[in-house]
XYZ file of C-alpha atoms in Angstrom:
286
model
C 72.649 105.988 133.084
C 75.781 105.497 130.975
C 75.456 108.817 129.141
C 75.114 109.748 125.470
C 78.175 111.131 123.699
C 78.496 112.929 120.360
C 82.032 113.227 118.973
C 83.427 112.426 122.414
C 81.390 115.008 124.366
C 78.557 114.037 126.690
C 75.263 115.735 125.796
C 72.433 116.736 128.120
C 70.105 118.362 125.563
C 68.773 117.258 122.146
C 71.598 117.725 119.649
C 71.399 117.990 115.870
C 73.742 115.470 114.242
C 76.014 116.436 111.380
C 76.977 113.955 108.688
C 79.772 111.714 109.979
C 79.062 112.356 113.676
C 80.316 109.696 116.103
C 77.632 108.678 118.608
C 78.206 106.517 121.686
C 75.438 105.087 123.854
C 76.992 103.232 126.771
C 79.324 100.705 125.151
C 77.697 100.956 121.714
C 79.305 103.239 119.094
C 77.723 104.388 115.820
C 78.521 106.675 112.922
C 75.658 108.851 111.670
C 75.528 109.292 107.889
C 72.983 111.425 106.089
C 73.621 110.261 102.546
C 71.684 108.349 99.963
C 73.036 104.994 98.660
C 74.464 106.602 95.516
C 76.529 109.052 97.569
C 77.805 106.227 99.754
C 78.784 104.190 96.682
C 80.541 107.170 95.059
C 82.571 107.918 98.190
C 83.500 104.256 98.606
C 84.679 104.201 94.978
C 86.823 107.290 95.590
C 88.308 105.716 98.717
C 89.254 102.625 96.711
C 90.882 104.786 94.031
C 92.904 106.642 96.659
C 93.971 103.351 98.238
C 95.142 102.056 94.853
C 97.047 105.295 94.240
C 98.786 104.965 97.630
C 99.790 101.378 96.885
C 101.065 102.399 93.435
C 103.184 105.160 94.972
C 104.560 102.767 97.601
C 105.560 100.292 94.886
C 107.825 102.964 93.377
C 109.781 103.522 96.608
C 113.278 101.991 96.976
C 114.299 99.113 99.222
C 116.369 99.977 102.299
C 120.157 99.654 101.955
C 121.336 97.821 105.046
C 125.075 97.424 104.423
C 127.956 99.008 102.539
C 129.652 102.423 102.557
C 126.222 104.096 102.369
C 123.109 102.889 104.195
C 119.643 104.288 103.593
C 116.145 103.780 105.010
C 112.839 105.650 104.940
C 109.342 106.031 106.363
C 106.280 107.112 104.390
C 102.805 107.843 105.794
C 100.252 109.311 103.352
C 97.688 111.807 104.583
C 93.972 111.099 104.194
C 93.742 113.275 101.071
C 96.910 111.822 99.502
C 99.710 114.278 98.837
C 102.435 114.456 96.221
C 105.540 113.050 97.934
C 107.977 110.690 96.218
C 111.627 109.871 96.870
C 114.367 107.549 95.749
C 118.078 106.759 95.914
C 120.579 104.514 94.139
C 124.245 104.024 93.275
C 124.855 105.350 89.766
C 128.244 103.602 89.669
C 130.752 102.251 92.189
C 131.454 105.662 93.694
C 128.460 107.960 93.052
C 125.366 107.579 95.261
C 122.399 109.809 94.392
C 119.039 110.534 95.958
C 116.053 112.870 95.851
C 112.884 113.793 97.691
C 110.234 115.881 95.954
C 106.823 117.224 96.880
C 104.256 118.143 94.204
C 101.849 120.975 95.015
C 98.272 120.179 95.987
C 96.626 116.969 97.130
C 94.759 114.094 95.545
C 95.357 111.521 92.867
C 96.521 114.093 90.272
C 99.376 115.335 92.485
C 100.322 111.791 93.492
C 100.487 110.503 89.921
C 102.508 113.514 88.782
C 104.964 112.814 91.614
C 105.276 109.192 90.480
C 105.932 110.294 86.875
C 108.648 112.763 87.912
C 110.217 110.260 90.293
C 110.284 107.600 87.582
C 112.087 109.979 85.195
C 114.670 110.721 87.872
C 115.313 107.087 88.696
C 115.714 106.105 85.042
C 117.987 109.039 84.255
C 115.526 110.127 81.558
C 116.078 113.891 81.868
C 117.819 115.424 78.839
C 120.992 117.268 79.826
C 120.990 116.080 83.425
C 124.019 114.531 85.116
C 122.532 112.732 88.112
C 125.804 113.144 89.997
C 125.408 116.935 89.576
C 122.305 118.007 91.577
C 122.179 121.509 90.051
C 121.931 120.096 86.529
C 119.141 117.763 87.709
C 117.082 120.714 88.975
C 117.637 122.675 85.758
C 116.641 119.732 83.560
C 113.536 119.062 85.655
C 112.497 122.691 85.333
C 112.700 122.406 81.547
C 110.726 119.158 81.315
C 108.116 119.677 84.053
C 106.826 123.208 83.510
C 103.612 124.115 85.331
C 101.817 125.171 82.156
C 102.409 121.730 80.662
C 101.318 119.766 83.736
C 97.962 121.117 84.877
C 99.474 123.951 86.934
C 101.436 121.626 89.208
C 104.815 122.754 90.522
C 107.099 120.873 92.894
C 109.859 121.359 95.415
C 112.994 119.228 95.349
C 115.922 118.287 97.577
C 118.414 116.148 95.647
C 121.923 115.040 96.433
C 124.923 113.056 95.256
C 127.720 111.549 97.308
C 131.169 110.643 95.996
C 132.329 107.779 98.217
C 136.133 108.008 97.525
C 136.325 111.736 98.382
C 133.365 111.783 100.851
C 132.022 114.924 99.133
C 128.264 115.506 99.444
C 126.678 117.763 96.816
C 123.094 118.930 97.111
C 120.569 121.258 95.522
C 117.544 122.632 97.341
C 114.893 123.844 94.860
C 112.110 125.556 96.785
C 112.318 122.862 99.453
C 113.060 123.364 103.139
C 116.449 122.493 104.595
C 117.670 118.970 105.252
C 119.603 118.142 108.421
C 123.044 116.580 108.811
C 124.187 115.043 112.101
C 127.928 114.662 112.641
C 129.510 112.514 115.388
C 130.694 114.708 118.240
C 128.269 117.559 117.470
C 125.049 117.878 119.479
C 123.044 120.066 117.082
C 122.113 119.016 113.517
C 123.560 121.109 110.701
C 120.910 122.618 108.368
C 121.625 122.105 104.665
C 119.855 124.230 102.086
C 120.203 127.030 99.562
C 117.790 129.537 98.059
C 116.646 128.277 94.670
C 113.208 128.526 93.012
C 110.794 125.614 92.984
C 110.588 123.417 89.888
C 108.243 124.434 87.084
C 107.458 128.006 88.124
C 110.008 130.070 86.183
C 111.764 129.869 82.795
C 115.052 127.982 82.597
C 117.825 129.414 84.760
C 120.834 128.323 86.779
C 120.353 126.409 90.017
C 122.987 126.635 92.716
C 124.373 123.534 94.436
C 126.326 123.361 97.670
C 128.927 120.805 98.723
C 131.023 119.677 101.664
C 133.047 116.778 103.027
C 131.034 114.385 105.213
C 132.803 112.792 108.231
C 132.367 109.033 108.814
C 129.218 108.147 110.742
C 127.297 111.245 109.613
C 123.562 110.992 108.939
C 121.586 112.962 106.354
C 117.903 113.574 107.153
C 115.652 114.707 104.298
C 111.967 115.370 105.028
C 108.829 116.468 103.259
C 107.041 119.392 104.903
C 104.445 116.948 106.230
C 106.974 116.204 108.984
C 106.340 119.594 110.598
C 103.364 121.172 108.786
C 101.043 120.305 111.658
C 99.681 121.525 114.962
C 101.018 120.066 118.207
C 98.935 118.821 121.112
C 99.494 122.235 122.745
C 97.812 124.001 119.814
C 101.067 125.497 118.509
C 101.974 125.398 114.816
C 105.160 123.400 114.332
C 108.294 124.663 112.600
C 111.482 123.046 111.302
C 113.043 123.648 114.717
C 110.672 121.092 116.215
C 111.764 118.335 113.848
C 115.368 119.398 114.469
C 114.965 118.774 118.200
C 113.634 115.271 117.498
C 116.573 114.535 115.182
C 119.033 115.778 117.837
C 117.787 113.134 120.312
C 119.599 110.491 118.265
C 118.727 106.961 117.167
C 116.878 104.489 119.396
C 118.032 100.910 119.848
C 116.040 98.414 117.775
C 113.945 101.035 115.951
C 114.627 102.266 112.389
C 115.566 105.932 112.548
C 112.886 107.244 110.122
C 110.210 105.363 112.075
C 111.532 106.822 115.341
C 111.124 110.297 113.870
C 107.569 109.508 112.757
C 106.550 108.097 116.137
C 107.979 111.109 117.968
C 106.119 113.493 115.653
C 102.809 111.655 116.055
C 103.208 111.515 119.839
C 103.708 115.281 120.012
C 101.124 116.126 117.330
C 98.414 113.424 117.429
C 95.954 115.163 115.106
C 95.329 114.080 111.514
C 98.161 114.483 109.021
C 97.599 117.525 106.813
C 100.150 116.311 104.277
C 102.178 113.212 103.462
C 104.942 112.400 105.935
C 108.166 111.338 104.205
C 111.566 110.885 105.824
C 114.740 109.504 104.222
C 117.796 108.899 106.415
C 121.186 108.165 104.820
C 124.210 107.048 106.825
C 127.709 107.651 105.436
C 130.115 105.082 106.905
C-alpha cells in the first residue's frame, strides 16, 4: 500500500538489486550489499584511511586572517575519492604576503599525500633557488624538484601569488592552472587573472612567466581549484569557469564567509556528488 522504491523509483515488477542499492518499504529504508564479511572489512578499512588522509590534509591548511592590511579565508570540501588540492598563505615579512593553491593530478591517498608534501615545501621556503615573493621563480623551482618521473607520474597545476603591501603590487604565476578572479570596487564583472604556462613536473626546466598589477583598496582575489566548476548542474549542463564567475559577481552575503557562500551557491546549482575537491581561497586587500 505504501509502495516499494529502489534508488528513489517506485517499482511494480520484480527488480534485480545491484550492490549498494537503496531500498525503501513504506517508512523503512535499507541498503542492499552483496559482499562477504572480508570485503566489508576491507572497504571499511579503506574508508578509515581516506578519512585520516582528509584530516591530515586539513591540519596543514592555514588559519583565516581576520584583520590587517590583508585578510584571507578559505573553504575546502574533499570529494568522496579524495583529490590532490592544497593551499596556503602567509606574510614572509612586514610587506610581502604570499599564497598558493595547487592541484595534483589523479585522486586517492597518493595524490593527497603528494599535495601535502609539495605544500609543506612551499610553506617552509624549502625550494632551492626560489624567492617566494617572486611567483615565477617558485614555479621554476617546483618544476625542478617535483618532476613527474621522480614522483610516481604525478604532475600538478599551480596558481601562486605575492603582494607587496607598500606599493599594492600583486604578482602572480599561473602554471597549468585555470584563471583566478579579481573583483574591484566599482566594477560589476570580475577580472580574470592568468597566463599560459606549463603545469609543474611535465617538462624540463624552463622560464615561467609572471604577471603583475596594482590592486585598488577593497579588491578581492578569488583562487579556486577546478572542483569549483568541474561538475554537472541540475539542468544537466557541464559547468565552465563562466558559471563560477557569475557566482563571484553576485558579491558577498552578510554574515556568511565569502568562500562558504561560493560553495553553497555551487552546491545549490549542482547538487550531484563532487567529482573533485572543492577549494576556494579569498584574499581581501584593504
